CSV table of C-alpha atoms and ligand atoms in Angstrom, one decimal:
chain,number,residue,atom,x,y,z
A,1,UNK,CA,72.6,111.7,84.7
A,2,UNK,CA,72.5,115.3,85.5
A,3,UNK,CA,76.0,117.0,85.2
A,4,UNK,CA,77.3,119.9,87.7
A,5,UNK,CA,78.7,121.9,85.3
A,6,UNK,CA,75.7,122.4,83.8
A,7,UNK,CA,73.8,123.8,87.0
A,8,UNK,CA,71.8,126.8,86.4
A,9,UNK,CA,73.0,129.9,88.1
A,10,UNK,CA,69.5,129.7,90.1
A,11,UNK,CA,70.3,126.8,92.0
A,12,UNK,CA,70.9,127.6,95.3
A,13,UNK,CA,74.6,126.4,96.5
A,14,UNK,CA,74.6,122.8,97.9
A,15,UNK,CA,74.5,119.4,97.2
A,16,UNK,CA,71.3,119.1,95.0
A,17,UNK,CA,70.7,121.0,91.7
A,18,UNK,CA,68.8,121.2,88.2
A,19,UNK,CA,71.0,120.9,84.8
A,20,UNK,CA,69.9,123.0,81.7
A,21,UNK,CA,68.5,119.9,80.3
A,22,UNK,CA,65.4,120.3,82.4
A,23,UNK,CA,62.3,120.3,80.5
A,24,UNK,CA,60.5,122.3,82.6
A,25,UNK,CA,58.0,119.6,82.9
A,26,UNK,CA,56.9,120.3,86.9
A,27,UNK,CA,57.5,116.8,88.5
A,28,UNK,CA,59.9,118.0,91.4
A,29,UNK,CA,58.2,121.2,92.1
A,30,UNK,CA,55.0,118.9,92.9
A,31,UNK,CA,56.8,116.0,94.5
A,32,UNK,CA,59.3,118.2,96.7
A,33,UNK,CA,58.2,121.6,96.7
A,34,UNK,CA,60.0,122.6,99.6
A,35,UNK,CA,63.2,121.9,97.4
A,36,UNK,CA,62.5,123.2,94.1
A,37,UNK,CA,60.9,126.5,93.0
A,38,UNK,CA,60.2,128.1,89.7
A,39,UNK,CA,62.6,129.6,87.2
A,40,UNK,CA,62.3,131.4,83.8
A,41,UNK,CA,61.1,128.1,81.5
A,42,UNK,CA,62.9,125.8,83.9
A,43,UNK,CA,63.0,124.4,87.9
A,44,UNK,CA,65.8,125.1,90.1
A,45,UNK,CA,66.5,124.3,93.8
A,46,UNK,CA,66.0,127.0,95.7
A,47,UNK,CA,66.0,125.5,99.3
A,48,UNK,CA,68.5,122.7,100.0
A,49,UNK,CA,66.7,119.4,102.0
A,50,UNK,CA,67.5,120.1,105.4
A,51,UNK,CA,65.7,117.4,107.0
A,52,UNK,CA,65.7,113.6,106.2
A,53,UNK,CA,62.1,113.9,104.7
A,54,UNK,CA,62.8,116.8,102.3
A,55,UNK,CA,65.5,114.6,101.2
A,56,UNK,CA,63.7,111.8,100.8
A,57,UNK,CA,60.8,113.6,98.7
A,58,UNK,CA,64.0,115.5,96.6
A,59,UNK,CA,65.4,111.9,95.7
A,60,UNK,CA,62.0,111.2,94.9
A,61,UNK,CA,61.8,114.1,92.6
A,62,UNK,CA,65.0,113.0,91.2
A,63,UNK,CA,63.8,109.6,90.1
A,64,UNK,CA,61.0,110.6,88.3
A,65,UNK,CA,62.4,113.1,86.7
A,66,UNK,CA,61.9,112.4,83.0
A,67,UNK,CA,65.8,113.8,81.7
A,68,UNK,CA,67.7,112.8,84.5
A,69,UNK,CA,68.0,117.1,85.3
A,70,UNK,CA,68.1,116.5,88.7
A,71,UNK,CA,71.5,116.1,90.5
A,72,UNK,CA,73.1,116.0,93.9
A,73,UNK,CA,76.9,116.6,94.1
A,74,UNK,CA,77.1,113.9,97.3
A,75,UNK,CA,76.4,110.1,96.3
A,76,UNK,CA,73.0,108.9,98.2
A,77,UNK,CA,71.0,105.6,98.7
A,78,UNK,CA,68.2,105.7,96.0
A,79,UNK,CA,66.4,102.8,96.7
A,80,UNK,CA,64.2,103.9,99.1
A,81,UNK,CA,62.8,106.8,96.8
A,82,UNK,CA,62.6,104.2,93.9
A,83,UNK,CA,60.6,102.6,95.9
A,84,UNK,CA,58.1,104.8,97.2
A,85,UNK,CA,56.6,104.4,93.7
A,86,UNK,CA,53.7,103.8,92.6
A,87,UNK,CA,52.6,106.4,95.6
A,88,UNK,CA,49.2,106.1,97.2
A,89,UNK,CA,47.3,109.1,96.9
A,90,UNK,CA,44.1,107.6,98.1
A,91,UNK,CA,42.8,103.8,99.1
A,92,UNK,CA,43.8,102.0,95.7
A,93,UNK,CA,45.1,105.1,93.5
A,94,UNK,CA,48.4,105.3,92.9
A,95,UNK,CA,50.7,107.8,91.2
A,96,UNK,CA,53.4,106.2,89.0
A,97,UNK,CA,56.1,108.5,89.2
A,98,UNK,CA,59.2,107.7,86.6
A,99,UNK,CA,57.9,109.7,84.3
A,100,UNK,CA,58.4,110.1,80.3
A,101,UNK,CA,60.4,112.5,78.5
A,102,UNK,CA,58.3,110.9,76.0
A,103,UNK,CA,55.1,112.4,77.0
A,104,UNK,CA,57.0,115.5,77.9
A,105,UNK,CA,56.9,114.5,81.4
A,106,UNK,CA,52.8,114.1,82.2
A,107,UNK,CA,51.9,112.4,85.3
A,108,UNK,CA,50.5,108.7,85.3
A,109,UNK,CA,48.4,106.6,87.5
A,110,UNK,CA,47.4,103.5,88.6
A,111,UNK,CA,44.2,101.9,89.9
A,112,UNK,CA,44.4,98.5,91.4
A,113,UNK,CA,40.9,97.1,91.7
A,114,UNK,CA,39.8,93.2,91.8
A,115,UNK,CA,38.8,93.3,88.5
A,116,UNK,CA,42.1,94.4,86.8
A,117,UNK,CA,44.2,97.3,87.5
A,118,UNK,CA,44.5,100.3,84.9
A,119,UNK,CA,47.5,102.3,84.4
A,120,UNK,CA,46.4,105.7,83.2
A,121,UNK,CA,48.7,107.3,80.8
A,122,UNK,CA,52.0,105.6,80.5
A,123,UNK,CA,55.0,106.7,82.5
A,124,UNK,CA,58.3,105.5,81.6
A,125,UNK,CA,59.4,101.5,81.2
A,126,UNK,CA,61.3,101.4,83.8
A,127,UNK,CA,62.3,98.1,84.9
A,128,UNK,CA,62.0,99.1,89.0
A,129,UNK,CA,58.7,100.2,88.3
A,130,UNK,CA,57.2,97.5,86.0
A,131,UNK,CA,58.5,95.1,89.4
A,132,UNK,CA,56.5,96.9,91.5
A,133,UNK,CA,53.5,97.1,89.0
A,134,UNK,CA,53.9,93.2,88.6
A,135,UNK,CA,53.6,93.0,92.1
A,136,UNK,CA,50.5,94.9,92.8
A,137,UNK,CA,48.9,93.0,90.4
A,138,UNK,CA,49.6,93.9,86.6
A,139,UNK,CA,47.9,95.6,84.5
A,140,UNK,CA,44.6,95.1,82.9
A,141,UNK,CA,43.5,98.3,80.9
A,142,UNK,CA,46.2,100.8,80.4
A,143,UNK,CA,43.8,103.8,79.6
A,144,UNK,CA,45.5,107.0,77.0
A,145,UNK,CA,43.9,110.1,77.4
A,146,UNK,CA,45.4,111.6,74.2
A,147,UNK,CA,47.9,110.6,71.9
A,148,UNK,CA,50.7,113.2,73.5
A,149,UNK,CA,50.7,110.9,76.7
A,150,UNK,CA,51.4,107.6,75.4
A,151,UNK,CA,55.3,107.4,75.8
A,152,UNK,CA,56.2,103.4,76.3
A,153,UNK,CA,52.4,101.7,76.0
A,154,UNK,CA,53.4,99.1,73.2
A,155,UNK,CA,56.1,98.2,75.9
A,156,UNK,CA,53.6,98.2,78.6
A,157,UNK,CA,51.2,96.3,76.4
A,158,UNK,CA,54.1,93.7,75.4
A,159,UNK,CA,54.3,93.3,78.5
A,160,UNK,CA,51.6,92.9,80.8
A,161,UNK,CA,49.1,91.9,77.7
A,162,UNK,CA,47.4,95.0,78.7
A,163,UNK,CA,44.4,96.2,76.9
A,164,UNK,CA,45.2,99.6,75.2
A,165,UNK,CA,42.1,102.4,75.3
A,166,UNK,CA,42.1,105.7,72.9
A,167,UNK,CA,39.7,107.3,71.2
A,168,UNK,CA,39.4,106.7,67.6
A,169,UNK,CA,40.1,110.3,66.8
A,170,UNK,CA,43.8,110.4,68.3
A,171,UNK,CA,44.4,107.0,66.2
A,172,UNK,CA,48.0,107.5,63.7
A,173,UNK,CA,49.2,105.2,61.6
A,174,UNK,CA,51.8,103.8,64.5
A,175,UNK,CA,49.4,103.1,66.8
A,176,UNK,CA,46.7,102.0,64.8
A,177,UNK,CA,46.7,98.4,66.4
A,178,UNK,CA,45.4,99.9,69.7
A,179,UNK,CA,43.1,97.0,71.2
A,180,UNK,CA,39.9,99.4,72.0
A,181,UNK,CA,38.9,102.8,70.5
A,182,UNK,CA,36.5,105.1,71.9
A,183,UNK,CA,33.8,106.5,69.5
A,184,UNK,CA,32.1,109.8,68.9
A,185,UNK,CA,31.5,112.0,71.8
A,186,UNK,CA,29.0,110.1,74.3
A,187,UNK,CA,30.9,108.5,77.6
A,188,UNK,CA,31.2,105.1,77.2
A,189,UNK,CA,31.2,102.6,80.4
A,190,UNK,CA,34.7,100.4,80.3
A,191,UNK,CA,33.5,98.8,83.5
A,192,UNK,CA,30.4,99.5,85.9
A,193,UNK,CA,33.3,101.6,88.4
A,194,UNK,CA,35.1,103.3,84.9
A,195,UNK,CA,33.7,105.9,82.8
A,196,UNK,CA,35.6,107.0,80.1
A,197,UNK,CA,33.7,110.8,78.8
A,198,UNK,CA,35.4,112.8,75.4
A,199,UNK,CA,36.5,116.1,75.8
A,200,UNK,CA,37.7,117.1,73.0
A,201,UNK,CA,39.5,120.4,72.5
A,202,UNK,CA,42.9,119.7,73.9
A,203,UNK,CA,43.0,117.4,71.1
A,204,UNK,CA,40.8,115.8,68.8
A,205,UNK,CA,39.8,112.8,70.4
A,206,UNK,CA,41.1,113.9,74.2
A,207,UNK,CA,39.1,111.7,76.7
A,208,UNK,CA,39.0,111.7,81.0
A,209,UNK,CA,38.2,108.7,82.8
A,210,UNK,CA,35.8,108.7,86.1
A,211,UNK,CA,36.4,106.3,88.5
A,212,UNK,CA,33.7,105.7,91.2
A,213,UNK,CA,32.0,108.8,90.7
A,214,UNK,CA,35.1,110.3,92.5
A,215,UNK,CA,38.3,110.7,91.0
A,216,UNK,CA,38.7,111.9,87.5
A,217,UNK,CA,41.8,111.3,85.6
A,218,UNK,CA,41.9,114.5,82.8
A,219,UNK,CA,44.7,114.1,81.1
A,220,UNK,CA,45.8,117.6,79.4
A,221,UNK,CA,42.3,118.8,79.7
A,222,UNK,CA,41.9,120.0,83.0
A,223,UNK,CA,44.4,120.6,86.1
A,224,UNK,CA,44.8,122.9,89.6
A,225,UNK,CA,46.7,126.1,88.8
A,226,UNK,CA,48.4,127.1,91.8
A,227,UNK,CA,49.2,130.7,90.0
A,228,UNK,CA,45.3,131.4,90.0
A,229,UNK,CA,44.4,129.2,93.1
A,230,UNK,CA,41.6,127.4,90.8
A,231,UNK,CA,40.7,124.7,88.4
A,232,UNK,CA,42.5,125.9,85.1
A,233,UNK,CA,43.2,124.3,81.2
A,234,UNK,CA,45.2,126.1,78.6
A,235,UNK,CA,44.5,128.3,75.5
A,236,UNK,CA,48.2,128.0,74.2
A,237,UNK,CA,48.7,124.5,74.7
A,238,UNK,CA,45.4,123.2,72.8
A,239,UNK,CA,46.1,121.8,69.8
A,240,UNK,CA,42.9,121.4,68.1
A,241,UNK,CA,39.7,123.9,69.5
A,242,UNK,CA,39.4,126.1,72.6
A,243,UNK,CA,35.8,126.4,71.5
A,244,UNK,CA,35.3,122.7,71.9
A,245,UNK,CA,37.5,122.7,74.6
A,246,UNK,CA,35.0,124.7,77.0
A,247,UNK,CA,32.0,123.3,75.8
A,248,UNK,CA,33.4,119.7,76.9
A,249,UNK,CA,34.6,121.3,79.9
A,250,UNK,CA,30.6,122.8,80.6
A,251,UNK,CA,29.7,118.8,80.2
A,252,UNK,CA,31.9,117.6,83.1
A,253,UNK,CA,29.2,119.9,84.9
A,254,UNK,CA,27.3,116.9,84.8
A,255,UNK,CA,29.4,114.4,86.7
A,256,UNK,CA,30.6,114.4,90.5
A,257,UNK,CA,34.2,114.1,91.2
A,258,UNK,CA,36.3,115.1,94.3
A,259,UNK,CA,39.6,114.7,92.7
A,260,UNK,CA,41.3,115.9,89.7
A,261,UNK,CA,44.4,113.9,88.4
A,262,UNK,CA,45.8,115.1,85.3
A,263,UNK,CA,48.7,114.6,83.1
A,264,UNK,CA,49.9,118.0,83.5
A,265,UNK,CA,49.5,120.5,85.8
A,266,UNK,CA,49.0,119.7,89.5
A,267,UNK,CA,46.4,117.5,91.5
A,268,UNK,CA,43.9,118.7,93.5
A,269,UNK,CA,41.1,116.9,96.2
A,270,UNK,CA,37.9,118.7,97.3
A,271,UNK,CA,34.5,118.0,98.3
A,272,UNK,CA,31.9,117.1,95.7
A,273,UNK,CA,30.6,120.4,96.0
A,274,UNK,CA,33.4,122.5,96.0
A,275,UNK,CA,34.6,121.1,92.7
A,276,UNK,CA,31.7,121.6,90.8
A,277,UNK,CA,31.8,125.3,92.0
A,278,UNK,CA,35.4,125.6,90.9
A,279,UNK,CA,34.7,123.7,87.3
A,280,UNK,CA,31.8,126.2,87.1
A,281,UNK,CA,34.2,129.1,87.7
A,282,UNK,CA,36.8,127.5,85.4
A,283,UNK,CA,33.8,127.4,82.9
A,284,UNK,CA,33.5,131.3,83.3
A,285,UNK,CA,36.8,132.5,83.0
A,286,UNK,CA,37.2,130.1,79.7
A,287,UNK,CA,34.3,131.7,78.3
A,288,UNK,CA,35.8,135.3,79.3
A,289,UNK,CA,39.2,133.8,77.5
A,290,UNK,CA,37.8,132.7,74.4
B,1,LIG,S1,61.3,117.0,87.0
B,1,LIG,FE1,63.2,117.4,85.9
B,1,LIG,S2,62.5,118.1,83.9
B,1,LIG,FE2,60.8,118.3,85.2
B,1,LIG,S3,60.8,120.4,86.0
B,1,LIG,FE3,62.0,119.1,87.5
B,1,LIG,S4,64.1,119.2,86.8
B,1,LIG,FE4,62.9,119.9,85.1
């Protein structure tokens, strides 16, 4: 529960506002950014809703919110934002909201297909949530793209009997009962529609998942930077090798995709095309980085 009397001076005045227990994590700046703006290492409204939509999409914001930084000094109806998750983005994709201070806040997903849905990355165990989930169909493979973004899996796992997927090279001691592991660097098919590919750099055993040939789901490797209006990953938040970084970035090269979904960062959709001239460009500027 965020708490007035902690609002940050940058908050504009009115009813909704961010606490100093924001983790600067980027949630509500992507799911309302008509409400909340940037601040030095944390978010802060700078344009109170003034229409029922921004309010809804604020409220929104304010449910996933993984610290609970997000506060409104008048009392509203949540249920409606609570339950405009999962959110479509497109056809059967969904984005998970609620997420995990756990995972420092990263985005999850979920793909509900005949065969078995996946959840992508785990968002938090929240009980409205794992409802909704049961009622679109539970989950088959919830898929980890790096050990930083598994917040709540065993409860997930527990469960929904899900089948947990990691690469072998992010596997600690705690989660070393994880159902399947991915091995050495060549992609490895989880279903004839699911491609799982390792990138590692991020982290040792970081791995995105393709689905259809269209939307890729990248984890901490890869994300739109609205700053540099492009396709962008981080020097200062890899953990294990820029080097090897880039070069698994050059090998997405290889694969079409017209959406990026990562953990962190924000989502992007373009054609085919345009994506691989983007990752191409993103390719360059790493290289110019290194
Ligand atoms: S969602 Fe919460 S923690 Fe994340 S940036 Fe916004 S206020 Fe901060």
């Amino acid at each position: 529960m965020a708490d007035k009397a902690q609002r940050w001076a940058e908050n504009t005045p009115g009813d909704f506002f961010v606490d100093r227990t924001c983790i600067d994590c980027d949630q509500c700046r992507e799911i309302a950014p008509e409400t909340f703006g940037d601040a030095p290492s944390h978010a802060a409204v700078y344009h109170q809703p003034n229409s029922p939509e921004h309010e809804r999409r604020a409220l929104m914001a304010l449910v996933a919110c993984p610290v609970g930084a997000i506060g409104s000094e008048r009392r509203h109806n949540l249920a409606p934002a609570v339950e405009a998750f999962p959110e479509p983005i497109e056809n059967n994709v969904y984005f998970c909201g609620f997420a995990s201070a756990n995972s420092y806040g990263a985005s999850s997903y979920l793909i509900v297909r005949p065969e078995g849905n996946v959840l992508m990355d785990s968002p938090r165990f929240a009980s409205r949530l794992v409802r909704k989930i049961e009622q679109m169909g539970g989950i088959r493979w919830m898929f980890l793209s790096h050990v930083d973004d598994i917040a709540d899996h065993a409860k997930f796992r527990q469960h929904f009997g899900c089948e947990r997927i990691i690469h072998r090279r992010e596997i600690h001691s705690s989660i070393a009962d994880i159902e399947q592991q991915i091995k050495g660097d060549e992609p490895q098919w989880i279903a004839p529609d699911l491609l799982a590919i390792p990138t590692p750099g991020h982290t040792r055993g970081h791995t995105v998942l393709l689905y259809r040939e269209r939307l890729l789901f990248t984890g901490d490797h890869l994300w739109w930077s609205p700053e540099r209006q492009s396709l962008s990953a981080s020097s200062s938040y890899c953990w294990y090798s820029w080097k090897r970084q880039i070069e698994s970035m050059e090998r997405l090269l290889d694969y079409p995709f017209e959406w990026v979904l990562p953990g962190h960062g924000r989502r992007y959709h373009a054609s085919a095309d345009e994506m691989h001239d983007l990752l191409a460009r993103c390719v360059a500027w790493m290289r110019q980085a290194a």
